Amino acid sequence: MNALRLTLNWLRFRPLPALLNLLLMALGTGTIALLLLYGHQLERQFTRDAQGIDLVVGASGSPMQLILSSVYHLDIPTGNIPERTARELADHRLVSEVIPLALGDNYRGHRIVGTDAGYVDLYRGELAEGRLWEQAMEATLGSAVAARHGLAIGDEIVGAHGLGGGHGHVHDYAPYTVVGILAPTGTVMDRLVLTSVQSVWDVHDDDHDHDHEHDHEHDHSDHPEAGHGHDHEADRAHTHEPAPDHDHGHPAGQGHDHREPGAGHDDVATADQELTALLVRYRSPLAAMQLPRAINAEAGLQAASPAYESARLMSMMGVGLDTLKAFGGVLLLAAGLGVFIGLYNALRERRHDIAIIRSLGASPRLVSGLVLLEGQLLALTGTLLGLAGGHLSAELIGRWIGRDRPLELTGLTWVPSEGWLLLIAAGIGLVAALLPAWQAYRTDIALTLSER
């Protein structure tokens, strides 16, 4: 009789123990496979998002927080830094490029990032349609932003204060016009709304003016009788407005600067403007030794290395992942123990069958090989089911959390370390079947048949 067919018949004869062993093996393998997929894709995503960035400069605080907020856009910034810092760094002999970041608002949970075209080049971004922003209050969308909200060229979007998806103050008086949509890059840029730094400044300057005007009107509504007799000099002192030049002959009210949102501030010095962070690229490897130390010596500034902080973050997350992998390993060992117990008990029930097979001319090696084959079938079939289940779970989780999340988890990929699971499963099946196979090898034909 064919060895494989005989082994399958043995498994069908005792289906419940076989199914339980397959389930345990599949659960253990599937758990480990899912964690391998998650860890591999998380590390790849972090590496890809930080690629090309040698240093991040921001306000003093936690280096990890600075990296998470400025590179991965997962945390709140540590504060703001003077705009002149960007100009000084750009002129430094060891610096190749400085990319400014101005944060503070979001569009339906997607951060609005004020920056320059260097940010798009950093991630090798290409336009799917339209163009990059050129004027104030123009925006170019990441692919995930446009896809999720169905936005197209020419649409207007309104930002809200804050970096999350909460109910912040909506800047409905300062809409952005969509002028371009980027092709997918698989990086954090896909989830961002990109515009100029000046636009971010304009929105918040206009926000201040808007709130002040609202408060001013509220004061007048509370005291209507004071509408014609208030002190103009005190008003100008409060709003930092220069005294009117009567020689110009402007009509009343036309001497003020009623600026439209995003009209620009080219006539205003940027010395008092602020940025959230700077992404720095080195000109020379020597910069890695000198530049961070020099920046950290400046009051209110800190320099953080994305490579170092990312490795530290993965190390901290790795503890949790390793713990879960250990749990999966326990399930695999339990499955191996189940295979051993199942084969051992099955062997006792099949002693007469084995003796008859031996009496018909089967060698001891063939009989023991059948037991080993049964152990391998249980282990490898359970492992294959577990791998399929792990990949399916990863794909379902990835679709559930959405493609615009920080981690784009997918099950449609293969991690090289998953190959080791097949070898480990084969080893577990072999070890679990060794003792039952040895007993089958030593079966005494005459003694076993005489027991009936």
mmCIF file of N, CA and C in Angstrom, residues 37-136:
data_model
loop_
_atom_site.group_PDB
_atom_site.id
_atom_site.type_symbol
_atom_site.label_atom_id
_atom_site.label_comp_id
_atom_site.label_asym_id
_atom_site.label_seq_id
_atom_site.Cartn_x
_atom_site.Cartn_y
_atom_site.Cartn_z
ATOM 1 N N LEU A 37 5.403 39.948 10.244
ATOM 2 C CA LEU A 37 4.949 40.885 9.219
ATOM 3 C C LEU A 37 4.853 42.297 9.779
ATOM 4 N N TYR A 38 4.275 42.423 10.964
ATOM 5 C CA TYR A 38 4.120 43.744 11.581
ATOM 6 C C TYR A 38 5.476 44.387 11.865
ATOM 7 N N GLY A 39 6.360 43.635 12.503
ATOM 8 C CA GLY A 39 7.670 44.185 12.841
ATOM 9 C C GLY A 39 8.480 44.547 11.612
ATOM 10 N N HIS A 40 8.442 43.692 10.596
ATOM 11 C CA HIS A 40 9.208 43.943 9.368
ATOM 12 C C HIS A 40 8.696 45.194 8.655
ATOM 13 N N GLN A 41 7.395 45.315 8.519
ATOM 14 C CA GLN A 41 6.838 46.460 7.798
ATOM 15 C C GLN A 41 6.962 47.749 8.609
ATOM 16 N N LEU A 42 6.874 47.642 9.935
ATOM 17 C CA LEU A 42 7.063 48.827 10.772
ATOM 18 C C LEU A 42 8.493 49.345 10.653
ATOM 19 N N GLU A 43 9.454 48.447 10.725
ATOM 20 C CA GLU A 43 10.857 48.853 10.597
ATOM 21 C C GLU A 43 11.138 49.423 9.213
ATOM 22 N N ARG A 44 10.571 48.799 8.188
ATOM 23 C CA ARG A 44 10.775 49.289 6.821
ATOM 24 C C ARG A 44 10.157 50.669 6.637
ATOM 25 N N GLN A 45 8.964 50.877 7.227
ATOM 26 C CA GLN A 45 8.305 52.177 7.130
ATOM 27 C C GLN A 45 9.108 53.254 7.835
ATOM 28 N N PHE A 46 9.589 52.944 9.033
ATOM 29 C CA PHE A 46 10.385 53.918 9.773
ATOM 30 C C PHE A 46 11.668 54.252 9.037
ATOM 31 N N THR A 47 12.309 53.230 8.472
ATOM 32 C CA THR A 47 13.548 53.457 7.729
ATOM 33 C C THR A 47 13.298 54.308 6.496
ATOM 34 N N ARG A 48 12.215 54.027 5.798
ATOM 35 C CA ARG A 48 11.901 54.751 4.572
ATOM 36 C C ARG A 48 11.552 56.208 4.861
ATOM 37 N N ASP A 49 10.798 56.448 5.955
ATOM 38 C CA ASP A 49 10.407 57.820 6.285
ATOM 39 C C ASP A 49 11.595 58.673 6.728
ATOM 40 N N ALA A 50 12.596 58.023 7.337
ATOM 41 C CA ALA A 50 13.755 58.776 7.830
ATOM 42 C C ALA A 50 14.916 58.790 6.844
ATOM 43 N N GLN A 51 14.767 58.112 5.719
ATOM 44 C CA GLN A 51 15.860 58.022 4.754
ATOM 45 C C GLN A 51 16.217 59.396 4.196
ATOM 46 N N GLY A 52 17.501 59.693 4.196
ATOM 47 C CA GLY A 52 17.976 60.965 3.656
ATOM 48 C C GLY A 52 18.018 62.094 4.658
ATOM 49 N N ILE A 53 17.485 61.890 5.855
ATOM 50 C CA ILE A 53 17.510 62.928 6.889
ATOM 51 C C ILE A 53 18.628 62.596 7.864
ATOM 52 N N ASP A 54 19.630 63.442 7.916
ATOM 53 C CA ASP A 54 20.770 63.195 8.798
ATOM 54 C C ASP A 54 20.541 63.739 10.202
ATOM 55 N N LEU A 55 19.803 64.830 10.306
ATOM 56 C CA LEU A 55 19.637 65.484 11.605
ATOM 57 C C LEU A 55 18.324 66.260 11.612
ATOM 58 N N VAL A 56 17.689 66.317 12.759
ATOM 59 C CA VAL A 56 16.483 67.125 12.948
ATOM 60 C C VAL A 56 16.772 68.136 14.045
ATOM 61 N N VAL A 57 16.501 69.403 13.752
ATOM 62 C CA VAL A 57 16.737 70.479 14.706
ATOM 63 C C VAL A 57 15.385 71.038 15.133
ATOM 64 N N GLY A 58 15.200 71.177 16.422
ATOM 65 C CA GLY A 58 13.949 71.705 16.949
ATOM 66 C C GLY A 58 14.151 72.322 18.310
ATOM 67 N N ALA A 59 13.043 72.600 18.981
ATOM 68 C CA ALA A 59 13.110 73.199 20.309
ATOM 69 C C ALA A 59 13.556 72.166 21.326
ATOM 70 N N SER A 60 14.149 72.637 22.400
ATOM 71 C CA SER A 60 14.644 71.746 23.446
ATOM 72 C C SER A 60 13.502 70.906 24.011
ATOM 73 N N GLY A 61 13.827 69.671 24.349
ATOM 74 C CA GLY A 61 12.836 68.746 24.876
ATOM 75 C C GLY A 61 13.304 67.327 24.674
ATOM 76 N N SER A 62 12.369 66.444 24.396
ATOM 77 C CA SER A 62 12.694 65.039 24.188
ATOM 78 C C SER A 62 13.142 64.806 22.746
ATOM 79 N N PRO A 63 14.326 64.229 22.537
ATOM 80 C CA PRO A 63 14.758 63.924 21.168
ATOM 81 C C PRO A 63 13.808 62.955 20.458
ATOM 82 N N MET A 64 13.307 61.976 21.204
ATOM 83 C CA MET A 64 12.369 61.027 20.619
ATOM 84 C C MET A 64 11.101 61.734 20.151
ATOM 85 N N GLN A 65 10.599 62.646 20.971
ATOM 86 C CA GLN A 65 9.395 63.404 20.608
ATOM 87 C C GLN A 65 9.649 64.258 19.372
ATOM 88 N N LEU A 66 10.826 64.835 19.275
ATOM 89 C CA LEU A 66 11.165 65.658 18.117
ATOM 90 C C LEU A 66 11.155 64.828 16.838
ATOM 91 N N ILE A 67 11.723 63.629 16.901
ATOM 92 C CA ILE A 67 11.756 62.758 15.725
ATOM 93 C C ILE A 67 10.341 62.284 15.369
ATOM 94 N N LEU A 68 9.578 61.877 16.362
ATOM 95 C CA LEU A 68 8.222 61.383 16.100
ATOM 96 C C LEU A 68 7.332 62.469 15.503
ATOM 97 N N SER A 69 7.517 63.703 15.946
ATOM 98 C CA SER A 69 6.645 64.783 15.473
ATOM 99 C C SER A 69 7.077 65.342 14.126
ATOM 100 N N SER A 70 8.382 65.371 13.874
ATOM 101 C CA SER A 70 8.881 66.053 12.681
ATOM 102 C C SER A 70 9.175 65.120 11.514
ATOM 103 N N VAL A 71 9.517 63.859 11.802
ATOM 104 C CA VAL A 71 9.836 62.904 10.740
ATOM 105 C C VAL A 71 8.637 61.994 10.454
ATOM 106 N N TYR A 72 8.056 61.431 11.529
ATOM 107 C CA TYR A 72 6.965 60.480 11.358
ATOM 108 C C TYR A 72 5.584 61.106 11.552
ATOM 109 N N HIS A 73 5.529 62.317 12.055
ATOM 110 C CA HIS A 73 4.273 63.053 12.272
ATOM 111 C C HIS A 73 3.289 62.238 13.110
ATOM 112 N N LEU A 74 3.820 61.725 14.240
ATOM 113 C CA LEU A 74 3.022 60.917 15.146
ATOM 114 C C LEU A 74 2.823 61.560 16.503
ATOM 115 N N ASP A 75 3.572 62.593 16.813
ATOM 116 C CA ASP A 75 3.527 63.203 18.134
ATOM 117 C C ASP A 75 3.421 64.712 17.979
ATOM 118 N N ILE A 76 3.235 65.389 19.092
ATOM 119 C CA ILE A 76 3.197 66.847 19.053
ATOM 120 C C ILE A 76 4.618 67.395 19.128
ATOM 121 N N PRO A 77 4.888 68.538 18.520
ATOM 122 C CA PRO A 77 6.245 69.097 18.526
ATOM 123 C C PRO A 77 6.687 69.518 19.922
ATOM 124 N N THR A 78 7.978 69.670 20.075
ATOM 125 C CA THR A 78 8.533 70.114 21.345
ATOM 126 C C THR A 78 8.444 71.627 21.516
ATOM 127 N N GLY A 79 8.072 72.330 20.466
ATOM 128 C CA GLY A 79 7.983 73.795 20.525
ATOM 129 C C GLY A 79 8.404 74.387 19.189
ATOM 130 N N ASN A 80 8.683 75.676 19.188
ATOM 131 C CA ASN A 80 9.098 76.374 17.976
ATOM 132 C C ASN A 80 10.504 76.935 18.121
ATOM 133 N N ILE A 81 11.131 77.195 16.992
ATOM 134 C CA ILE A 81 12.471 77.779 16.979
ATOM 135 C C ILE A 81 12.452 78.995 16.053
ATOM 136 N N PRO A 82 13.364 79.942 16.251
ATOM 137 C CA PRO A 82 13.393 81.141 15.396
ATOM 138 C C PRO A 82 13.691 80.787 13.938
ATOM 139 N N GLU A 83 13.089 81.520 13.030
ATOM 140 C CA GLU A 83 13.307 81.286 11.613
ATOM 141 C C GLU A 83 14.746 81.551 11.200
ATOM 142 N N ARG A 84 15.420 82.419 11.917
ATOM 143 C CA ARG A 84 16.809 82.743 11.566
ATOM 144 C C ARG A 84 17.716 81.524 11.725
ATOM 145 N N THR A 85 17.310 80.548 12.566
ATOM 146 C CA THR A 85 18.108 79.335 12.735
ATOM 147 C C THR A 85 18.233 78.588 11.417
ATOM 148 N N ALA A 86 17.172 78.577 10.632
ATOM 149 C CA ALA A 86 17.216 77.906 9.331
ATOM 150 C C ALA A 86 18.198 78.598 8.404
ATOM 151 N N ARG A 87 18.187 79.916 8.408
ATOM 152 C CA ARG A 87 19.105 80.646 7.530
ATOM 153 C C ARG A 87 20.556 80.448 7.955
ATOM 154 N N GLU A 88 20.784 80.430 9.255
ATOM 155 C CA GLU A 88 22.149 80.232 9.743
ATOM 156 C C GLU A 88 22.662 78.836 9.406
ATOM 157 N N LEU A 89 21.800 77.826 9.568
ATOM 158 C CA LEU A 89 22.223 76.464 9.251
ATOM 159 C C LEU A 89 22.443 76.286 7.759
ATOM 160 N N ALA A 90 21.601 76.924 6.954
ATOM 161 C CA ALA A 90 21.745 76.796 5.500
ATOM 162 C C ALA A 90 23.078 77.348 5.018
ATOM 163 N N ASP A 91 23.627 78.313 5.743
ATOM 164 C CA ASP A 91 24.907 78.914 5.373
ATOM 165 C C ASP A 91 26.097 78.167 5.963
ATOM 166 N N HIS A 92 25.834 77.142 6.768
ATOM 167 C CA HIS A 92 26.917 76.415 7.421
ATOM 168 C C HIS A 92 27.681 75.584 6.396
ATOM 169 N N ARG A 93 28.975 75.554 6.521
ATOM 170 C CA ARG A 93 29.821 74.883 5.528
ATOM 171 C C ARG A 93 29.643 73.362 5.529
ATOM 172 N N LEU A 94 29.142 72.785 6.621
ATOM 173 C CA LEU A 94 28.977 71.345 6.708
ATOM 174 C C LEU A 94 27.564 70.879 6.346
ATOM 175 N N VAL A 95 26.705 71.816 6.000
ATOM 176 C CA VAL A 95 25.302 71.498 5.722
ATOM 177 C C VAL A 95 25.040 71.576 4.230
ATOM 178 N N SER A 96 24.422 70.527 3.695
ATOM 179 C CA SER A 96 24.077 70.493 2.285
ATOM 180 C C SER A 96 22.700 71.098 2.023
ATOM 181 N N GLU A 97 21.738 70.808 2.893
ATOM 182 C CA GLU A 97 20.372 71.286 2.674
ATOM 183 C C GLU A 97 19.637 71.373 4.000
ATOM 184 N N VAL A 98 18.789 72.386 4.106
ATOM 185 C CA VAL A 98 17.926 72.556 5.273
ATOM 186 C C VAL A 98 16.490 72.675 4.779
ATOM 187 N N ILE A 99 15.633 71.760 5.238
ATOM 188 C CA ILE A 99 14.219 71.760 4.845
ATOM 189 C C ILE A 99 13.395 72.227 6.039
ATOM 190 N N PRO A 100 12.718 73.362 5.925
ATOM 191 C CA PRO A 100 11.943 73.872 7.057
ATOM 192 C C PRO A 100 10.597 73.159 7.189
ATOM 193 N N LEU A 101 10.108 73.069 8.410
ATOM 194 C CA LEU A 101 8.779 72.528 8.690
ATOM 195 C C LEU A 101 8.033 73.499 9.591
ATOM 196 N N ALA A 102 6.817 73.835 9.206
ATOM 197 C CA ALA A 102 5.947 74.675 10.029
ATOM 198 C C ALA A 102 4.638 73.928 10.221
ATOM 199 N N LEU A 103 4.381 73.510 11.466
ATOM 200 C CA LEU A 103 3.188 72.737 11.786
ATOM 201 C C LEU A 103 2.251 73.550 12.662
ATOM 202 N N GLY A 104 1.061 73.009 12.852
ATOM 203 C CA GLY A 104 0.119 73.675 13.738
ATOM 204 C C GLY A 104 -1.329 73.389 13.408
ATOM 205 N N ASP A 105 -1.612 73.000 12.157
ATOM 206 C CA ASP A 105 -2.990 72.763 11.736
ATOM 207 C C ASP A 105 -3.123 71.389 11.105
ATOM 208 N N ASN A 106 -4.365 70.970 10.926
ATOM 209 C CA ASN A 106 -4.641 69.708 10.249
ATOM 210 C C ASN A 106 -5.891 69.840 9.406
ATOM 211 N N TYR A 107 -5.992 68.967 8.420
ATOM 212 C CA TYR A 107 -7.207 68.863 7.622
ATOM 213 C C TYR A 107 -7.786 67.466 7.829
ATOM 214 N N ARG A 108 -8.827 67.385 8.634
ATOM 215 C CA ARG A 108 -9.506 66.125 8.936
ATOM 216 C C ARG A 108 -8.527 65.050 9.384
ATOM 217 N N GLY A 109 -7.618 65.435 10.272
ATOM 218 C CA GLY A 109 -6.651 64.504 10.830
ATOM 219 C C GLY A 109 -5.342 64.413 10.080
ATOM 220 N N HIS A 110 -5.265 64.980 8.888
ATOM 221 C CA HIS A 110 -4.018 64.992 8.117
ATOM 222 C C HIS A 110 -3.285 66.302 8.384
ATOM 223 N N ARG A 111 -2.052 66.203 8.753
ATOM 224 C CA ARG A 111 -1.309 67.404 9.124
ATOM 225 C C ARG A 111 -1.039 68.296 7.909
ATOM 226 N N ILE A 112 -1.205 69.584 8.129
ATOM 227 C CA ILE A 112 -0.837 70.583 7.128
ATOM 228 C C ILE A 112 0.589 71.018 7.429
ATOM 229 N N VAL A 113 1.470 70.800 6.482
ATOM 230 C CA VAL A 113 2.903 71.025 6.698
ATOM 231 C C VAL A 113 3.367 72.151 5.789
ATOM 232 N N GLY A 114 3.844 73.216 6.401
ATOM 233 C CA GLY A 114 4.481 74.282 5.644
ATOM 234 C C GLY A 114 5.938 73.937 5.411
ATOM 235 N N THR A 115 6.347 73.892 4.158
ATOM 236 C CA THR A 115 7.710 73.480 3.835
ATOM 237 C C THR A 115 8.070 74.017 2.452
ATOM 238 N N ASP A 116 9.119 73.466 1.850
ATOM 239 C CA ASP A 116 9.483 73.859 0.491
ATOM 240 C C ASP A 116 9.575 72.620 -0.390
ATOM 241 N N ALA A 117 9.929 72.815 -1.654
ATOM 242 C CA ALA A 117 9.950 71.708 -2.609
ATOM 243 C C ALA A 117 10.987 70.650 -2.250
ATOM 244 N N GLY A 118 11.962 71.012 -1.414
ATOM 245 C CA GLY A 118 12.954 70.038 -0.999
ATOM 246 C C GLY A 118 12.354 68.867 -0.250
ATOM 247 N N TYR A 119 11.220 69.087 0.410
ATOM 248 C CA TYR A 119 10.557 68.005 1.146
ATOM 249 C C TYR A 119 10.033 66.947 0.174
ATOM 250 N N VAL A 120 9.481 67.387 -0.944
ATOM 251 C CA VAL A 120 9.000 66.452 -1.959
ATOM 252 C C VAL A 120 10.171 65.695 -2.575
ATOM 253 N N ASP A 121 11.262 66.387 -2.844
ATOM 254 C CA ASP A 121 12.442 65.729 -3.410
ATOM 255 C C ASP A 121 13.041 64.724 -2.431
ATOM 256 N N LEU A 122 12.925 65.006 -1.137
ATOM 257 C CA LEU A 122 13.481 64.113 -0.115
ATOM 258 C C LEU A 122 12.890 62.724 -0.232
ATOM 259 N N TYR A 123 11.598 62.632 -0.522
ATOM 260 C CA TYR A 123 10.918 61.350 -0.637
ATOM 261 C C TYR A 123 10.710 60.932 -2.095
ATOM 262 N N ARG A 124 11.438 61.586 -3.000
ATOM 263 C CA ARG A 124 11.356 61.269 -4.427
ATOM 264 C C ARG A 124 9.918 61.303 -4.923
ATOM 265 N N GLY A 125 9.215 62.312 -4.495
ATOM 266 C CA GLY A 125 7.816 62.450 -4.867
ATOM 267 C C GLY A 125 7.638 62.902 -6.307
ATOM 268 N N GLU A 126 6.605 62.395 -6.935
ATOM 269 C CA GLU A 126 6.244 62.790 -8.292
ATOM 270 C C GLU A 126 4.772 63.176 -8.323
ATOM 271 N N LEU A 127 4.460 64.098 -9.184
ATOM 272 C CA LEU A 127 3.090 64.573 -9.282
ATOM 273 C C LEU A 127 2.237 63.602 -10.093
ATOM 274 N N ALA A 128 1.077 63.251 -9.532
ATOM 275 C CA ALA A 128 0.109 62.464 -10.286
ATOM 276 C C ALA A 128 -0.709 63.377 -11.186
ATOM 277 N N GLU A 129 -0.979 64.581 -10.710
ATOM 278 C CA GLU A 129 -1.675 65.589 -11.501
ATOM 279 C C GLU A 129 -1.452 66.961 -10.866
ATOM 280 N N GLY A 130 -1.593 67.992 -11.671
ATOM 281 C CA GLY A 130 -1.426 69.345 -11.162
ATOM 282 C C GLY A 130 0.029 69.735 -11.016
ATOM 283 N N ARG A 131 0.310 70.545 -10.027
ATOM 284 C CA ARG A 131 1.658 71.071 -9.794
ATOM 285 C C ARG A 131 1.882 71.257 -8.296
ATOM 286 N N LEU A 132 3.115 71.611 -7.949
ATOM 287 C CA LEU A 132 3.424 71.953 -6.568
ATOM 288 C C LEU A 132 2.924 73.364 -6.259
ATOM 289 N N TRP A 133 2.751 73.629 -4.980
ATOM 290 C CA TRP A 133 2.331 74.957 -4.554
ATOM 291 C C TRP A 133 3.376 76.005 -4.946
ATOM 292 N N GLU A 134 2.914 77.156 -5.328
ATOM 293 C CA GLU A 134 3.808 78.260 -5.684
ATOM 294 C C GLU A 134 3.445 79.531 -4.935
ATOM 295 N N GLN A 135 2.166 79.806 -4.819
ATOM 296 C CA GLN A 135 1.700 81.000 -4.121
ATOM 297 C C GLN A 135 1.203 80.628 -2.724
ATOM 298 N N ALA A 136 1.022 81.650 -1.904
ATOM 299 C CA ALA A 136 0.457 81.431 -0.574
ATOM 300 C C ALA A 136 -0.962 80.900 -0.705
#
